[in-house]
XYZ file of C-alpha atoms in Angstrom:
165
model
C 23.668 34.919 -13.037
C 23.305 33.496 -10.642
C 24.890 33.872 -7.494
C 24.989 30.648 -3.965
C 27.132 31.929 -1.588
C 27.041 32.202 3.116
C 23.966 33.482 4.160
C 24.982 36.403 6.338
C 22.810 38.135 9.279
C 21.675 40.405 7.060
C 19.992 37.489 4.584
C 17.418 36.773 7.365
C 14.838 38.911 5.806
C 16.027 37.543 2.501
C 15.357 34.420 3.862
C 12.095 34.853 4.881
C 10.264 35.993 1.986
C 11.931 32.707 0.449
C 10.797 30.193 2.940
C 7.312 31.692 3.138
C 6.549 32.527 -0.743
C 7.476 29.113 -1.560
C 6.293 27.584 1.168
C 2.579 29.064 1.109
C 2.499 28.206 -3.167
C 4.098 24.283 -1.737
C 2.262 24.203 0.676
C -0.481 26.155 2.336
C -2.860 25.110 -0.253
C -2.897 21.421 2.807
C -3.642 23.178 5.592
C -6.708 25.334 6.597
C -6.690 29.477 5.480
C -5.803 30.468 8.963
C -3.018 27.775 9.043
C -1.772 28.549 6.720
C -1.289 32.162 6.891
C 0.280 31.949 10.315
C 2.551 29.227 8.621
C 3.261 31.944 6.164
C 3.946 34.686 8.718
C 6.304 32.860 10.849
C 8.388 31.485 8.262
C 9.158 35.649 7.755
C 10.741 35.554 10.949
C 12.519 33.066 11.773
C 15.626 32.923 10.012
C 17.573 35.863 11.447
C 18.191 32.880 14.584
C 18.923 30.453 12.412
C 21.296 32.189 10.605
C 24.377 32.583 13.288
C 23.339 29.515 15.374
C 24.894 25.594 15.558
C 26.322 23.898 12.819
C 24.364 24.260 9.944
C 25.006 25.349 6.754
C 22.510 27.546 5.218
C 22.521 29.052 1.648
C 21.301 32.084 -0.438
C 21.428 32.382 -4.609
C 19.701 34.998 -5.937
C 19.593 35.586 -9.761
C 20.626 38.509 -11.504
C 21.092 40.592 -8.003
C 17.886 38.747 -6.659
C 17.454 36.348 -3.755
C 15.046 33.552 -5.150
C 16.666 29.899 -3.132
C 17.655 28.969 -0.465
C 19.495 25.679 0.883
C 18.922 24.431 5.143
C 21.836 22.061 5.453
C 22.260 19.752 8.703
C 24.294 17.298 10.066
C 21.089 14.659 10.008
C 19.993 13.728 13.084
C 18.580 10.047 11.955
C 21.071 8.472 10.203
C 24.563 9.514 11.978
C 27.160 10.684 9.451
C 25.391 11.860 6.530
C 24.291 14.974 5.653
C 19.811 15.837 5.676
C 18.472 18.793 3.199
C 16.055 20.018 6.388
C 15.414 22.695 3.646
C 15.516 23.951 0.292
C 12.711 26.277 -0.913
C 12.332 28.273 -4.567
C 10.530 31.178 -4.763
C 7.489 31.426 -7.192
C 8.897 33.839 -9.476
C 12.827 32.010 -9.835
C 10.733 28.831 -10.405
C 11.684 27.025 -13.398
C 14.587 29.807 -14.375
C 17.406 27.994 -12.869
C 18.437 29.047 -9.957
C 17.381 26.324 -7.610
C 19.478 23.733 -9.754
C 22.852 26.103 -9.248
C 21.721 26.172 -5.755
C 21.367 22.339 -5.809
C 24.519 22.251 -7.767
C 26.565 24.030 -5.152
C 24.963 22.430 -1.059
C 26.127 19.260 -2.724
C 29.600 20.739 -3.639
C 29.583 21.960 0.028
C 27.973 19.248 1.952
C 30.880 16.792 -0.435
C 33.560 19.013 0.672
C 32.532 19.492 4.107
C 33.278 14.780 4.375
C 29.843 14.250 3.810
C 29.015 11.315 1.644
C 25.155 11.474 2.177
C 22.553 13.456 1.768
C 19.201 12.404 2.436
C 15.618 15.199 2.624
C 12.206 14.810 2.746
C 9.225 15.745 1.084
C 5.593 15.746 0.735
C 4.153 12.748 -0.418
C 1.908 15.481 -2.190
C 3.652 18.306 -3.554
C 4.728 16.477 -7.049
C 7.232 19.720 -8.253
C 9.380 19.057 -5.910
C 9.665 15.050 -6.240
C 10.737 16.067 -10.361
C 12.933 18.990 -8.648
C 14.883 16.716 -7.123
C 14.883 13.551 -9.088
C 16.044 15.627 -11.812
C 18.815 16.596 -9.675
C 19.747 12.413 -8.670
C 18.151 12.306 -5.830
C 16.031 8.718 -5.390
C 13.020 7.527 -2.926
C 14.798 5.447 -0.511
C 11.922 3.748 0.319
C 11.312 5.367 3.916
C 7.974 7.250 4.304
C 7.196 9.401 7.720
C 4.536 10.966 8.309
C 4.635 14.944 9.659
C 1.685 16.844 11.867
C 2.737 20.623 11.077
C 0.945 20.977 14.109
C -2.300 21.134 13.116
C -3.685 17.501 14.350
C -3.118 16.818 10.263
C -0.073 14.833 9.717
C 0.964 14.945 5.829
C 2.507 11.750 4.098
C 6.231 12.773 3.690
C 9.446 10.620 0.992
C 12.392 10.241 1.485
C 15.250 10.847 -0.939
C 19.203 10.797 -1.097
C 21.638 10.872 -3.290
C 26.066 10.899 -3.050
C 27.063 14.033 -2.306
């Protein structure tokens, strides 16, 4: 059974574990091993403060009681009036289970109910699994591309995806 709910402060560790495991599987291969290990450690600890700060929406999805996916949506800083899914991660143990699709559906419903007409997000150009997932969820490439430096001096290409809420 899949349950999706708003994250609460006690979910900080679960959010960090999901983010770290997903980031390690999908993003770490693009970085030097030491930088990637630091990135995984950082992602485990950053969610406690985010749950209680700002206008963000953080949702957590669990499969049979185990938290396996999380989304973090904010009002878009670059596209006023739209929402941005700033983070969307599924633990590799949940890949293919449907938990991420259920989370995306609930994230979109939440944003629609909050009055956002459209949502956008950025993903690495070379993370094909992520790109396939977003396309399956009804997102399409906007045609915008940017380079993002994660802090190692090696900018990586990101593509923007968008869809109506």
